[in-house]
Tab-separated table of C-alpha atoms in Angstrom:
chain	number	residue	atom	x	y	z
A	11	UNK	CA	8.467	-5.083	24.935
A	12	UNK	CA	10.959	-2.629	26.395
A	13	UNK	CA	9.401	0.234	24.409
A	14	UNK	CA	5.913	-0.781	25.592
A	15	UNK	CA	7.008	-0.997	29.221
A	16	UNK	CA	8.729	2.382	29.029
A	17	UNK	CA	5.658	3.955	27.441
A	18	UNK	CA	3.376	2.583	30.163
A	19	UNK	CA	5.831	3.761	32.808
A	20	UNK	CA	5.836	7.250	31.261
A	21	UNK	CA	2.052	7.308	31.558
A	22	UNK	CA	2.338	6.646	35.287
A	23	UNK	CA	0.941	3.129	34.947
A	24	UNK	CA	3.979	1.388	36.498
A	25	UNK	CA	5.163	3.464	39.467
A	26	UNK	CA	8.134	2.311	41.494
A	27	UNK	CA	9.130	-0.517	39.138
A	28	UNK	CA	5.672	-2.065	39.534
A	29	UNK	CA	3.773	-3.852	36.791
A	30	UNK	CA	5.160	-6.146	34.121
A	31	UNK	CA	4.856	-7.049	30.451
A	32	UNK	CA	5.215	-10.389	28.670
A	33	UNK	CA	4.950	-12.000	25.235
A	34	UNK	CA	4.387	-15.669	24.474
A	35	UNK	CA	7.307	-17.642	22.997
A	36	UNK	CA	7.464	-21.220	21.660
A	37	UNK	CA	8.913	-22.422	24.961
A	38	UNK	CA	6.962	-20.229	27.347
A	39	UNK	CA	7.060	-16.451	27.518
A	40	UNK	CA	9.418	-13.490	27.629
A	41	UNK	CA	8.813	-11.229	30.629
A	42	UNK	CA	10.251	-8.049	32.096
A	43	UNK	CA	12.747	-8.599	34.942
A	44	UNK	CA	12.242	-8.034	38.644
A	45	UNK	CA	13.338	-4.826	40.333
A	46	UNK	CA	14.769	-2.952	37.356
A	47	UNK	CA	13.582	0.605	36.574
A	48	UNK	CA	11.985	0.695	33.135
A	49	UNK	CA	14.062	3.701	32.099
A	50	UNK	CA	17.182	1.555	32.552
A	51	UNK	CA	15.818	-1.564	30.891
A	52	UNK	CA	17.335	-2.942	27.700
A	53	UNK	CA	16.214	-5.876	25.522
A	54	UNK	CA	18.974	-8.030	27.033
A	55	UNK	CA	17.363	-7.622	30.451
A	56	UNK	CA	14.220	-9.529	29.431
A	57	UNK	CA	13.879	-13.066	30.781
A	58	UNK	CA	12.430	-16.107	29.025
A	59	UNK	CA	10.459	-18.319	31.385
A	60	UNK	CA	8.965	-21.782	30.919
A	61	UNK	CA	5.372	-22.404	31.996
A	62	UNK	CA	6.657	-23.991	35.220
A	63	UNK	CA	8.833	-20.992	36.060
A	64	UNK	CA	12.159	-22.379	34.910
A	65	UNK	CA	14.369	-19.671	33.435
A	66	UNK	CA	15.122	-20.500	29.804
A	67	UNK	CA	17.167	-17.428	28.999
A	68	UNK	CA	18.291	-14.115	30.396
A	69	UNK	CA	20.671	-12.903	33.068
A	70	UNK	CA	18.137	-11.452	35.509
A	71	UNK	CA	15.361	-12.733	37.751
A	72	UNK	CA	11.937	-12.760	36.089
A	73	UNK	CA	9.139	-10.584	37.380
A	74	UNK	CA	7.688	-11.773	40.675
A	75	UNK	CA	4.370	-12.041	38.822
A	76	UNK	CA	5.596	-14.706	36.391
A	77	UNK	CA	2.941	-17.109	37.761
A	78	UNK	CA	0.189	-14.706	36.757
A	79	UNK	CA	1.506	-14.506	33.200
A	80	UNK	CA	2.019	-18.266	33.000
A	81	UNK	CA	-1.542	-18.882	34.195
A	82	UNK	CA	-3.055	-16.531	31.622
A	83	UNK	CA	-1.117	-18.158	28.783
A	84	UNK	CA	-2.126	-21.650	29.978
A	85	UNK	CA	-5.804	-20.742	30.249
A	86	UNK	CA	-6.096	-18.561	27.175
A	87	UNK	CA	-4.336	-19.942	24.094
A	88	UNK	CA	-5.379	-16.851	22.100
A	89	UNK	CA	-3.255	-14.637	24.365
A	90	UNK	CA	0.045	-13.621	22.745
A	91	UNK	CA	0.887	-10.829	25.185
A	92	UNK	CA	-0.023	-9.838	28.748
A	93	UNK	CA	0.222	-6.387	30.332
A	94	UNK	CA	-0.045	-5.916	34.095
A	95	UNK	CA	-0.192	-2.338	35.377
A	96	UNK	CA	-0.783	-0.379	38.560
A	97	UNK	CA	-2.455	2.475	36.674
A	98	UNK	CA	-3.807	4.963	39.233
A	99	UNK	CA	-7.549	5.152	38.606
A	100	UNK	CA	-8.128	1.472	37.883
A	101	UNK	CA	-5.967	0.548	40.874
A	102	UNK	CA	-7.973	2.937	43.067
A	103	UNK	CA	-11.182	1.233	41.962
A	104	UNK	CA	-9.618	-2.176	42.648
A	105	UNK	CA	-8.881	-1.025	46.197
A	106	UNK	CA	-12.630	-0.691	46.678
A	107	UNK	CA	-12.797	-4.248	45.291
A	108	UNK	CA	-15.183	-3.159	42.594
A	109	UNK	CA	-15.157	-3.848	38.884
A	110	UNK	CA	-16.236	-1.511	36.111
A	111	UNK	CA	-19.925	-1.804	35.132
A	112	UNK	CA	-21.316	-1.228	31.606
A	113	UNK	CA	-21.695	2.540	31.949
A	114	UNK	CA	-19.952	3.087	28.593
A	115	UNK	CA	-20.025	1.012	25.434
A	116	UNK	CA	-16.220	0.788	25.288
A	117	UNK	CA	-16.442	-1.753	28.114
A	118	UNK	CA	-17.104	-4.248	25.329
A	119	UNK	CA	-13.466	-3.960	24.253
A	120	UNK	CA	-12.607	-6.084	27.298
A	121	UNK	CA	-14.741	-8.896	25.901
A	122	UNK	CA	-17.946	-8.726	27.922
A	123	UNK	CA	-20.492	-6.598	29.742
A	124	UNK	CA	-18.150	-5.492	32.527
A	125	UNK	CA	-14.583	-5.559	33.775
A	126	UNK	CA	-14.538	-7.825	36.815
A	127	UNK	CA	-12.434	-7.361	39.939
A	128	UNK	CA	-10.674	-10.561	41.012
A	129	UNK	CA	-10.666	-11.436	44.723
A	130	UNK	CA	-7.598	-10.347	46.653
A	131	UNK	CA	-4.526	-12.566	46.952
A	132	UNK	CA	-0.894	-11.782	47.791
A	133	UNK	CA	1.213	-10.631	44.856
A	134	UNK	CA	3.293	-13.254	43.081
A	135	UNK	CA	1.259	-16.202	44.373
A	136	UNK	CA	-0.543	-19.043	42.648
A	137	UNK	CA	-3.713	-17.851	44.371
A	138	UNK	CA	-3.444	-14.472	42.668
A	139	UNK	CA	-2.841	-16.156	39.311
A	140	UNK	CA	-5.876	-18.417	39.775
A	141	UNK	CA	-8.108	-15.519	40.835
A	142	UNK	CA	-6.981	-13.523	37.815
A	143	UNK	CA	-7.763	-16.345	35.394
A	144	UNK	CA	-11.232	-16.750	36.910
A	145	UNK	CA	-11.942	-13.025	36.560
A	146	UNK	CA	-10.782	-13.182	32.936
A	147	UNK	CA	-13.289	-15.898	32.023
A	148	UNK	CA	-14.955	-14.551	28.886
A	149	UNK	CA	-12.936	-11.340	29.215
A	150	UNK	CA	-9.608	-9.890	28.052
A	151	UNK	CA	-9.067	-7.590	31.031
A	152	UNK	CA	-9.700	-7.640	34.776
A	153	UNK	CA	-8.904	-5.689	37.899
A	154	UNK	CA	-6.971	-7.361	40.727
A	155	UNK	CA	-8.306	-6.377	44.159
A	156	UNK	CA	-6.037	-3.937	46.021
A	157	UNK	CA	-3.473	-4.359	43.269
A	158	UNK	CA	-3.965	-3.294	39.650
A	159	UNK	CA	-4.962	-4.365	36.143
A	160	UNK	CA	-4.299	-7.285	33.818
A	161	UNK	CA	-5.034	-7.193	30.091
A	162	UNK	CA	-4.072	-9.541	27.280
A	163	UNK	CA	-4.290	-9.480	23.523
A	164	UNK	CA	-3.407	-11.175	20.257
A	165	UNK	CA	-0.531	-8.691	20.032
A	166	UNK	CA	1.426	-6.638	22.531
A	167	UNK	CA	-0.030	-3.480	20.995
A	168	UNK	CA	-3.558	-4.818	21.573
A	169	UNK	CA	-2.836	-5.759	25.191
A	170	UNK	CA	-1.277	-2.364	25.881
A	171	UNK	CA	-4.168	-0.499	24.244
A	172	UNK	CA	-6.685	-2.443	26.302
A	173	UNK	CA	-4.842	-1.715	29.556
A	174	UNK	CA	-4.900	1.971	28.636
A	175	UNK	CA	-8.623	1.830	27.856
A	176	UNK	CA	-9.379	0.154	31.192
A	177	UNK	CA	-7.630	3.035	32.926
A	178	UNK	CA	-9.636	5.526	30.879
A	179	UNK	CA	-12.894	3.809	31.798
A	180	UNK	CA	-11.941	3.701	35.475
A	181	UNK	CA	-11.165	7.435	35.359
A	182	UNK	CA	-14.570	8.183	33.838
A	183	UNK	CA	-16.338	5.954	36.346
A	184	UNK	CA	-14.654	7.651	39.300
A	185	UNK	CA	-15.298	11.100	37.797
A	186	UNK	CA	-19.012	10.336	37.755
A	187	UNK	CA	-18.901	9.316	41.376
A	188	UNK	CA	-16.884	12.383	42.368
A	189	UNK	CA	-19.532	14.564	40.737
A	190	UNK	CA	-22.242	12.803	42.717
A	191	UNK	CA	-23.742	11.309	39.572
A	192	UNK	CA	-24.989	7.750	39.241
A	193	UNK	CA	-24.090	6.193	35.881
A	194	UNK	CA	-26.930	4.890	33.741
A	195	UNK	CA	-25.858	1.377	32.817
A	196	UNK	CA	-26.323	-0.097	29.375
A	197	UNK	CA	-28.558	-3.137	29.207
A	198	UNK	CA	-27.395	-6.604	28.199
A	199	UNK	CA	-29.209	-6.180	24.877
A	200	UNK	CA	-27.485	-2.857	24.242
A	201	UNK	CA	-24.100	-4.361	25.035
A	202	UNK	CA	-24.803	-7.270	22.694
A	203	UNK	CA	-25.468	-4.761	19.934
A	204	UNK	CA	-22.175	-3.029	20.706
A	205	UNK	CA	-20.306	-6.337	20.629
A	206	UNK	CA	-21.834	-7.154	17.255
A	207	UNK	CA	-20.763	-3.780	15.927
A	208	UNK	CA	-17.230	-4.220	17.236
A	209	UNK	CA	-17.000	-7.590	15.509
A	210	UNK	CA	-17.149	-5.807	12.172
A	211	UNK	CA	-13.837	-4.063	12.701
A	212	UNK	CA	-12.084	-5.536	15.747
A	213	UNK	CA	-10.600	-9.004	15.640
A	214	UNK	CA	-11.027	-10.913	18.905
A	215	UNK	CA	-7.800	-10.684	20.939
């Protein structure tokens, strides 16, 4: 988890100690701590949190977004890891309160025909967690309005890779707009064909 958080930070996805990473445990989940620069983080700084927010282990305060992680784990039993980033391009798109449409077939990696943008709610709140879970219905990634990105997976590597792909897609989407080009969206039938093809070599996360 520390290595994953540091790698995402190095990519510019977690500026100013923002963002957080978690992994499910038998009693709840292990999450990155609040307010600690990722370059200084060590495994002993991680905090184990119960679904109700009780601290089960660790010497630091858990991330202020622990409710978001808890809500994803409660709603999605297949989720083993959650990555929340403030990656620049996807966050910029979220500030327009827009999701990512099916302009590229790799959208299907997120589990559906688009990447939705959840309605805005204050960081760290139950409202934000609920909005995130709703936006993730049938999906493995979502944007959070005026905030950032959430992605989950069957492994931490899968969750991290999906968060990185969402940023890549957001960059491409914004590049099209900057060039004055309107993306040609794939149809539902075309996206279904992509999803069927992905099923041959990608296990659902």
